Tab-separated table of N, CA and C in Angstrom:
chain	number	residue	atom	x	y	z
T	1112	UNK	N	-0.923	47.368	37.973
T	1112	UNK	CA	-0.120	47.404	36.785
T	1112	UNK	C	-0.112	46.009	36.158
T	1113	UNK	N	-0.535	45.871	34.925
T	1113	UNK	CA	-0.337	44.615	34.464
T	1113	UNK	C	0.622	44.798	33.469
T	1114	UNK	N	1.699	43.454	33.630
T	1114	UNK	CA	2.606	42.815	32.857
T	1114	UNK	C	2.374	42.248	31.537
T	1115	UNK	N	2.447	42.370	30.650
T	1115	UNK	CA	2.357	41.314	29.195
T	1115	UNK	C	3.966	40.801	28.972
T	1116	UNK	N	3.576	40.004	28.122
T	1116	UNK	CA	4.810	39.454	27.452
T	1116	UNK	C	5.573	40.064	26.354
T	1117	UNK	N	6.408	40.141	26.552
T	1117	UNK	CA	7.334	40.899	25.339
T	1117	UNK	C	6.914	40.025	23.928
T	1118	UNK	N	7.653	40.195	22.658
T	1118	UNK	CA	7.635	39.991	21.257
T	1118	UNK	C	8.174	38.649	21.511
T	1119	UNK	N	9.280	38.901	22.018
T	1119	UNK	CA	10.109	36.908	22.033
T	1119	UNK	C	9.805	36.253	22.863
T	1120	UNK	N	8.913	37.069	23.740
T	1120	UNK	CA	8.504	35.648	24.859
T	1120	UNK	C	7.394	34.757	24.179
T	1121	UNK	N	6.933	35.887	23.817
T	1121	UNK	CA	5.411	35.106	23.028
T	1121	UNK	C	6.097	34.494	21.216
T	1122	UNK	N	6.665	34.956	21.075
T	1122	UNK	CA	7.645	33.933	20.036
T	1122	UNK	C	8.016	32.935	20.513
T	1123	UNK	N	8.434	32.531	21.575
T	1123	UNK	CA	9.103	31.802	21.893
T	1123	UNK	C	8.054	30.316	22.324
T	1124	UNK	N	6.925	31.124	22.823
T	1124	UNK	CA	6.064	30.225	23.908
T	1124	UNK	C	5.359	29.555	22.596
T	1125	UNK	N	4.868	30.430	21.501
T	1125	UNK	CA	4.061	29.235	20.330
T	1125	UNK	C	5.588	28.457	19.670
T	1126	UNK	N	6.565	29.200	19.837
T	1126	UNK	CA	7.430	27.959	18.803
T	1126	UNK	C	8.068	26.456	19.799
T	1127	UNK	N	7.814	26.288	21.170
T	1127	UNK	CA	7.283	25.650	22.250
T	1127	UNK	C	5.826	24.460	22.063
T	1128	UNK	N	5.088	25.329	21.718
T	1128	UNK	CA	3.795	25.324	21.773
T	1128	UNK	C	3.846	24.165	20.337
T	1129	UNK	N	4.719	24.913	19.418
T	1129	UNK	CA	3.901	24.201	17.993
T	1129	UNK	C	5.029	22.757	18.219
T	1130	UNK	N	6.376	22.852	19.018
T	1130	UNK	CA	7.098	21.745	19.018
T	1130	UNK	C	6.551	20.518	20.112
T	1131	UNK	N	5.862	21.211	21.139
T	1131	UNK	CA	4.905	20.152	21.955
T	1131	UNK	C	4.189	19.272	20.479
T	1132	UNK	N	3.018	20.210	20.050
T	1132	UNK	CA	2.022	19.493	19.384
T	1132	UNK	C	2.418	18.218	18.356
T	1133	UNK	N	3.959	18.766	17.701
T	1133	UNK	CA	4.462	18.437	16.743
T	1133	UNK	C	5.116	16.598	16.956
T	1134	UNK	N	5.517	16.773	18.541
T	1134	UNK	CA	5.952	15.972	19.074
T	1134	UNK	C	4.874	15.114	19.423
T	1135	UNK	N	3.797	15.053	20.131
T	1135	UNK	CA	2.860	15.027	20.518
T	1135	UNK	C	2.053	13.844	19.223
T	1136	UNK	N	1.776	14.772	18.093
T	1136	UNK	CA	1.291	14.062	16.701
T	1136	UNK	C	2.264	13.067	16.257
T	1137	UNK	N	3.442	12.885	16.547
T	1137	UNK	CA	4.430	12.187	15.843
T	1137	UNK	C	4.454	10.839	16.417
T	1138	UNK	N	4.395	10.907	18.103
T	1138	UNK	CA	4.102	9.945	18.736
T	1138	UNK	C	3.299	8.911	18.907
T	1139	UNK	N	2.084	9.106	18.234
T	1139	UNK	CA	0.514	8.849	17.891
T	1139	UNK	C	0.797	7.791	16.610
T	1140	UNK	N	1.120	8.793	15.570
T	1140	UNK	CA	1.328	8.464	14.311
T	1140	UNK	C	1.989	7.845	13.868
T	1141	UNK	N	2.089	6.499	12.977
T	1141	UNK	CA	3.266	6.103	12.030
T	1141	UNK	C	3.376	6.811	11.055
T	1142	UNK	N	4.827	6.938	10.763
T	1142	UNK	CA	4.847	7.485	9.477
T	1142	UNK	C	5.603	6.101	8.458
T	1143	UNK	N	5.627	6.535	6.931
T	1143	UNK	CA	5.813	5.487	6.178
T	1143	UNK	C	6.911	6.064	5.149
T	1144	UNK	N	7.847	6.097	4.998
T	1144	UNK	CA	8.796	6.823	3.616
T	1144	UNK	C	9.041	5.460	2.841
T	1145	UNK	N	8.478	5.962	1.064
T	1145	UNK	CA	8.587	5.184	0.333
T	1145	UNK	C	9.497	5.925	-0.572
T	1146	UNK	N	10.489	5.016	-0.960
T	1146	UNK	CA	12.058	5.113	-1.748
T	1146	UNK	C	11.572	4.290	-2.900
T	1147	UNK	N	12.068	5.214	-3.883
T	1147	UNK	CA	12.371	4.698	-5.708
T	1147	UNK	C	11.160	4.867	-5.896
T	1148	UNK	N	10.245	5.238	-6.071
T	1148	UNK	CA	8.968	5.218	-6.820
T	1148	UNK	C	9.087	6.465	-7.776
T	1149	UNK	N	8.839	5.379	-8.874
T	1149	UNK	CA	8.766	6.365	-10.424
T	1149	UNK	C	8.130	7.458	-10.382
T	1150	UNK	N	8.961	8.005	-11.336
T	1150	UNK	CA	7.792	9.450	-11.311
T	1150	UNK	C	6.771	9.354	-12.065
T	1151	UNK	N	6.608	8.546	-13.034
T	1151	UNK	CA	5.232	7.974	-13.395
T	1151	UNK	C	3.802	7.700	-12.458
T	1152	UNK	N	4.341	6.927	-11.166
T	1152	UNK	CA	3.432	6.802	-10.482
T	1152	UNK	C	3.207	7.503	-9.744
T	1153	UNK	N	4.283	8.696	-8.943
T	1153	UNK	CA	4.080	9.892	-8.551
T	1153	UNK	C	3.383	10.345	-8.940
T	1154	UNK	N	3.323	10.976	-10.390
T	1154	UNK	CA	2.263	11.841	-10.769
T	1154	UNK	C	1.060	11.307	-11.116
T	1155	UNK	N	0.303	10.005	-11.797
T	1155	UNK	CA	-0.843	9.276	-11.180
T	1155	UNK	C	-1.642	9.691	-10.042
T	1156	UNK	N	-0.224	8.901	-8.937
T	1156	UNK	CA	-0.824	9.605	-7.569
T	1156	UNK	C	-1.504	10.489	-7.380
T	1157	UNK	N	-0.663	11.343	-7.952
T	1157	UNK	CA	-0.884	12.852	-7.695
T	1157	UNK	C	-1.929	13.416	-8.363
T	1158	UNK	N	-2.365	12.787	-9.280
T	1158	UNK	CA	-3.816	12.683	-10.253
T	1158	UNK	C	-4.949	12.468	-9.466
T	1159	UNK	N	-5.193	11.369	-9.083
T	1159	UNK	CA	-5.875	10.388	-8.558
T	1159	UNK	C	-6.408	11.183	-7.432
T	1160	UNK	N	-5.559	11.340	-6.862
T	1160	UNK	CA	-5.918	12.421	-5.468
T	1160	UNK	C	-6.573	13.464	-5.215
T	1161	UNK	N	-5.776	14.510	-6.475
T	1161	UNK	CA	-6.395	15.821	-7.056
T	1161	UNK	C	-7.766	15.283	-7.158
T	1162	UNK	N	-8.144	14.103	-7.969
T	1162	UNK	CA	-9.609	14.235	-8.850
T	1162	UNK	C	-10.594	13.895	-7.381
T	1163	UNK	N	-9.591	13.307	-6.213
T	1163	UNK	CA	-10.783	13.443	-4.937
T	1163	UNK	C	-10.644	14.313	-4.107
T	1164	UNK	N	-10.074	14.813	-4.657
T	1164	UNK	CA	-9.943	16.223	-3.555
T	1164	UNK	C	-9.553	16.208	-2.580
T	1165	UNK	N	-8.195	15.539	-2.566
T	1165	UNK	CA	-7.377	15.164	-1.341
T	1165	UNK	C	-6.094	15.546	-1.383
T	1166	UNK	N	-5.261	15.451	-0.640
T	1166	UNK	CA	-3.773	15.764	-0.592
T	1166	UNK	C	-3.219	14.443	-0.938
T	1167	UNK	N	-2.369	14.342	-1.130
T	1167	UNK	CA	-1.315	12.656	-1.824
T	1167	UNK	C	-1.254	12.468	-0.960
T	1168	UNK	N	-1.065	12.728	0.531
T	1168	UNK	CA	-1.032	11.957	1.899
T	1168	UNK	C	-2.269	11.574	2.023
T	1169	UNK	N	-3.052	12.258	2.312
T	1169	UNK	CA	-4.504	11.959	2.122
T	1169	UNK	C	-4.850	10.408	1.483
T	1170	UNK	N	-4.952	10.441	0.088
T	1170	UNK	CA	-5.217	9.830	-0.205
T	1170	UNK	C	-4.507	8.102	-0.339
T	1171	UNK	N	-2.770	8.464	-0.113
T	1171	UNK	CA	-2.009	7.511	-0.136
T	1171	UNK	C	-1.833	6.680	1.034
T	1172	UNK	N	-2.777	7.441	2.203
T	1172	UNK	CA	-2.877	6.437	3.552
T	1172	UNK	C	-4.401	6.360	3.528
T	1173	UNK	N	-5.251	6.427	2.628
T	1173	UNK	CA	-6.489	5.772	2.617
T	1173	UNK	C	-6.575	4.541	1.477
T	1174	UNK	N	-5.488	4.860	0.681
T	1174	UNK	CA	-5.364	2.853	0.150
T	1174	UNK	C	-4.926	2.418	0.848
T	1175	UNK	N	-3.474	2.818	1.597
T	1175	UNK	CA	-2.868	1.906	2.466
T	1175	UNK	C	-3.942	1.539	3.365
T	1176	UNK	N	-5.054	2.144	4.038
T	1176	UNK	CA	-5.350	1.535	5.359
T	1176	UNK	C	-6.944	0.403	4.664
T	1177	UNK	N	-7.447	1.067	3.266
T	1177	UNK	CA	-8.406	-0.113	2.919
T	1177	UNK	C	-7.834	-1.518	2.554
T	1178	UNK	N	-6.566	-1.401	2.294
T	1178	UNK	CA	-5.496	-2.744	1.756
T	1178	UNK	C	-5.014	-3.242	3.222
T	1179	UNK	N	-5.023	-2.768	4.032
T	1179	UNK	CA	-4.658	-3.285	5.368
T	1179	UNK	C	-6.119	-4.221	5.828
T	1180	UNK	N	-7.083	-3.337	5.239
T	1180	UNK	CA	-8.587	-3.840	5.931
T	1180	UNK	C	-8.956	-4.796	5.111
T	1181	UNK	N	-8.599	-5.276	4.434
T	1181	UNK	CA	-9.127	-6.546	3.037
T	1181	UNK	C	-8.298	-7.777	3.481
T	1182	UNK	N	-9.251	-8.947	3.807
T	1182	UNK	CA	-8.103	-9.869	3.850
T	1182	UNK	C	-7.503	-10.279	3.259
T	1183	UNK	N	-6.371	-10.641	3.153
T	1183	UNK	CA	-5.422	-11.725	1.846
T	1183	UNK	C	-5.508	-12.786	1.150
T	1184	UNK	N	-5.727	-12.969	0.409
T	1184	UNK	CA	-6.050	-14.128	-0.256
T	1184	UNK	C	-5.820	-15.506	0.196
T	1185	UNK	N	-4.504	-15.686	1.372
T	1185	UNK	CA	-4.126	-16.852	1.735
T	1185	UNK	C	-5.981	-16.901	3.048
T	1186	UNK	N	-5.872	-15.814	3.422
T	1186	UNK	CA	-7.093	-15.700	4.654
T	1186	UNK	C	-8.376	-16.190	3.665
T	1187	UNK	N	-8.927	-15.489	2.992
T	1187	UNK	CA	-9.878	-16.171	2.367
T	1187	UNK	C	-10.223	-17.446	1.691
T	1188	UNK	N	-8.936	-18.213	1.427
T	1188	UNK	CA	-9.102	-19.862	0.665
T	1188	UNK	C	-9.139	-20.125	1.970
T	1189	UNK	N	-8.559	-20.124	3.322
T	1189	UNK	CA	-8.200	-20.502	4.376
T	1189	UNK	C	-9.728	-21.050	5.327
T	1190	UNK	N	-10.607	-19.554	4.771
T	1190	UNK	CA	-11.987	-19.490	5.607
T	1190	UNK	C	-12.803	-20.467	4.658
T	1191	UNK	N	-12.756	-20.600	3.336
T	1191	UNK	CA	-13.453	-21.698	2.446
T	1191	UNK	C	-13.294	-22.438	2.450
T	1192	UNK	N	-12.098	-23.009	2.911
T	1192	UNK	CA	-11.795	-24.724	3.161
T	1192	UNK	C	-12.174	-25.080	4.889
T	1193	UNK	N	-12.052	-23.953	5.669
T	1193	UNK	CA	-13.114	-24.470	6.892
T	1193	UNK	C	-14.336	-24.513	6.702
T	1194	UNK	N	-15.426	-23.655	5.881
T	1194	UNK	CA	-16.611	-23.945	5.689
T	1194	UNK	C	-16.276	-25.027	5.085
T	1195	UNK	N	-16.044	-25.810	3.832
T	1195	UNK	CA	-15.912	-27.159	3.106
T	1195	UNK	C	-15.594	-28.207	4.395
T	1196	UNK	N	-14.855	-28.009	4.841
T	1196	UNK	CA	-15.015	-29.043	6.037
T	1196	UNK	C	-14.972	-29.324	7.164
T	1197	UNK	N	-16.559	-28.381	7.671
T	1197	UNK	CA	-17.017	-28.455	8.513
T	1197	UNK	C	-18.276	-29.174	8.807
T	1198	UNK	N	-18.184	-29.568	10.349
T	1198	UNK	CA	-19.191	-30.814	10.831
T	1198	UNK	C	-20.631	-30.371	9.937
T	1199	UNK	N	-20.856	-31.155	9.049
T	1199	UNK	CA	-22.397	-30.795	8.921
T	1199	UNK	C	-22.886	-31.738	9.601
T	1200	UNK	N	-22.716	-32.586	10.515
T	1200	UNK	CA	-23.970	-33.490	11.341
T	1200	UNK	C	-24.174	-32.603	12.623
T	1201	UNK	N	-23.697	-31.495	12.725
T	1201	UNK	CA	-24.391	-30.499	13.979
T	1201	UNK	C	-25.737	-29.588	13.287
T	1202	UNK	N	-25.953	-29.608	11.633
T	1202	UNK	CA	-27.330	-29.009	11.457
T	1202	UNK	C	-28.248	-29.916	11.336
T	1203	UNK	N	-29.491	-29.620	11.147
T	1203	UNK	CA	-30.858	-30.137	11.011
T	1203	UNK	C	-30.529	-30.948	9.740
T	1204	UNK	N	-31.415	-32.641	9.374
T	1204	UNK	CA	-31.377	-33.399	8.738
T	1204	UNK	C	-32.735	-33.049	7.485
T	1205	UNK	N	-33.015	-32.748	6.528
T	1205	UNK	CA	-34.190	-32.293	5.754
T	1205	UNK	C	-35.398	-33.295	6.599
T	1206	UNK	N	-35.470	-33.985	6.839
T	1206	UNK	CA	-36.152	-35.281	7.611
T	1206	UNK	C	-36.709	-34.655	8.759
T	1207	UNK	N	-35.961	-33.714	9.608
T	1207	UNK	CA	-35.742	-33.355	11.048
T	1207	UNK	C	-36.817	-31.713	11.141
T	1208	UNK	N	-36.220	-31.344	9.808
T	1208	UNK	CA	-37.109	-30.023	9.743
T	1208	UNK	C	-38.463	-29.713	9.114
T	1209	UNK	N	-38.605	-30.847	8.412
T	1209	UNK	CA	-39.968	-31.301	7.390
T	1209	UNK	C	-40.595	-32.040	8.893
T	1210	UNK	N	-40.386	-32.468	9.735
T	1210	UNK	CA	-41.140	-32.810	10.734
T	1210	UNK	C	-41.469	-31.844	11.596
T	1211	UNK	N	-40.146	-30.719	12.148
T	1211	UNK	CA	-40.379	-29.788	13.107
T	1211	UNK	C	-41.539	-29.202	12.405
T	1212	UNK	N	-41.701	-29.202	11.180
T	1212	UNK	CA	-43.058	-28.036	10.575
T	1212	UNK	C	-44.539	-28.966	10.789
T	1213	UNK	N	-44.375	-29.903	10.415
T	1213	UNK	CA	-45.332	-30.840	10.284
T	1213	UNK	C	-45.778	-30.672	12.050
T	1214	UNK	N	-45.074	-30.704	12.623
T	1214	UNK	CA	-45.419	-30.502	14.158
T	1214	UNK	C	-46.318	-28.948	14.380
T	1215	UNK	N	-45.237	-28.088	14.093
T	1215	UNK	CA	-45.554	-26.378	14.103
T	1215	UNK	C	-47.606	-26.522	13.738
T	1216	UNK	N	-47.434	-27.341	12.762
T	1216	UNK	CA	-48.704	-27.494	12.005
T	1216	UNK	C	-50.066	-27.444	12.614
T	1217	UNK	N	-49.641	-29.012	12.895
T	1217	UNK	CA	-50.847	-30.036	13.777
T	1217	UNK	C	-51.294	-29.110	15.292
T	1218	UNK	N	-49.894	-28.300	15.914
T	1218	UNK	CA	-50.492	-27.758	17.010
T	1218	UNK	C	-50.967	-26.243	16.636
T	1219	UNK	N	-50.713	-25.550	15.938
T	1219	UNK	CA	-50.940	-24.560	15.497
T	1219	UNK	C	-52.306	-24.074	14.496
């Protein structure tokens, strides 16, 4: 004789089931709630998104995460003033490499 599950057990076990997963995804995930934003830019958004064929979540955590991935402007003057002054007496002298060839030359 086999047993099945009644109507509410198996109700019961996916609404279980979907509160594991739910829990589960939440834990993983940040979430972000943004307060006061115009409805001007709401609907933009909501433009913008549509025309890629995305959901406003979708698309509103794929600027957030390329603006996370770009460095800041303080980072980039930061990396140009270490190239500007850095040791150049650790490269080759024009003198040093017009000879290494002149060498390459004669044995080659």
């Amino acid at each position: 004789m086999t047993v099945g599950l009644g109507p509410r057990c198996v109700a019961e076990h996916r609404r279980l089931q979907a509160e594991c997963l739910q829990c589960g995804y939440s834990c993983c995930m940040a979430t972000l709630y943004v307060r006061d934003l115009s409805e001007e830019a709401l609907t933009e958004l909501k433009i913008r998104a549509a025309r890629n064929r995305q959901s406003l979540q979708a698309y509103a955590r794929t600027l957030l995460e390329e603006e996370a991935a770009t460095p800041s402007l303080e980072d980039v003057i930061g990396r140009i003033e270490e190239r500007a002054t850095a040791d150049l007496s650790a490269t080759s002298s024009t003198d040093e490499i017009v000879s290494d060839i002149d060498h390459g030359r004669r044995r080659g």
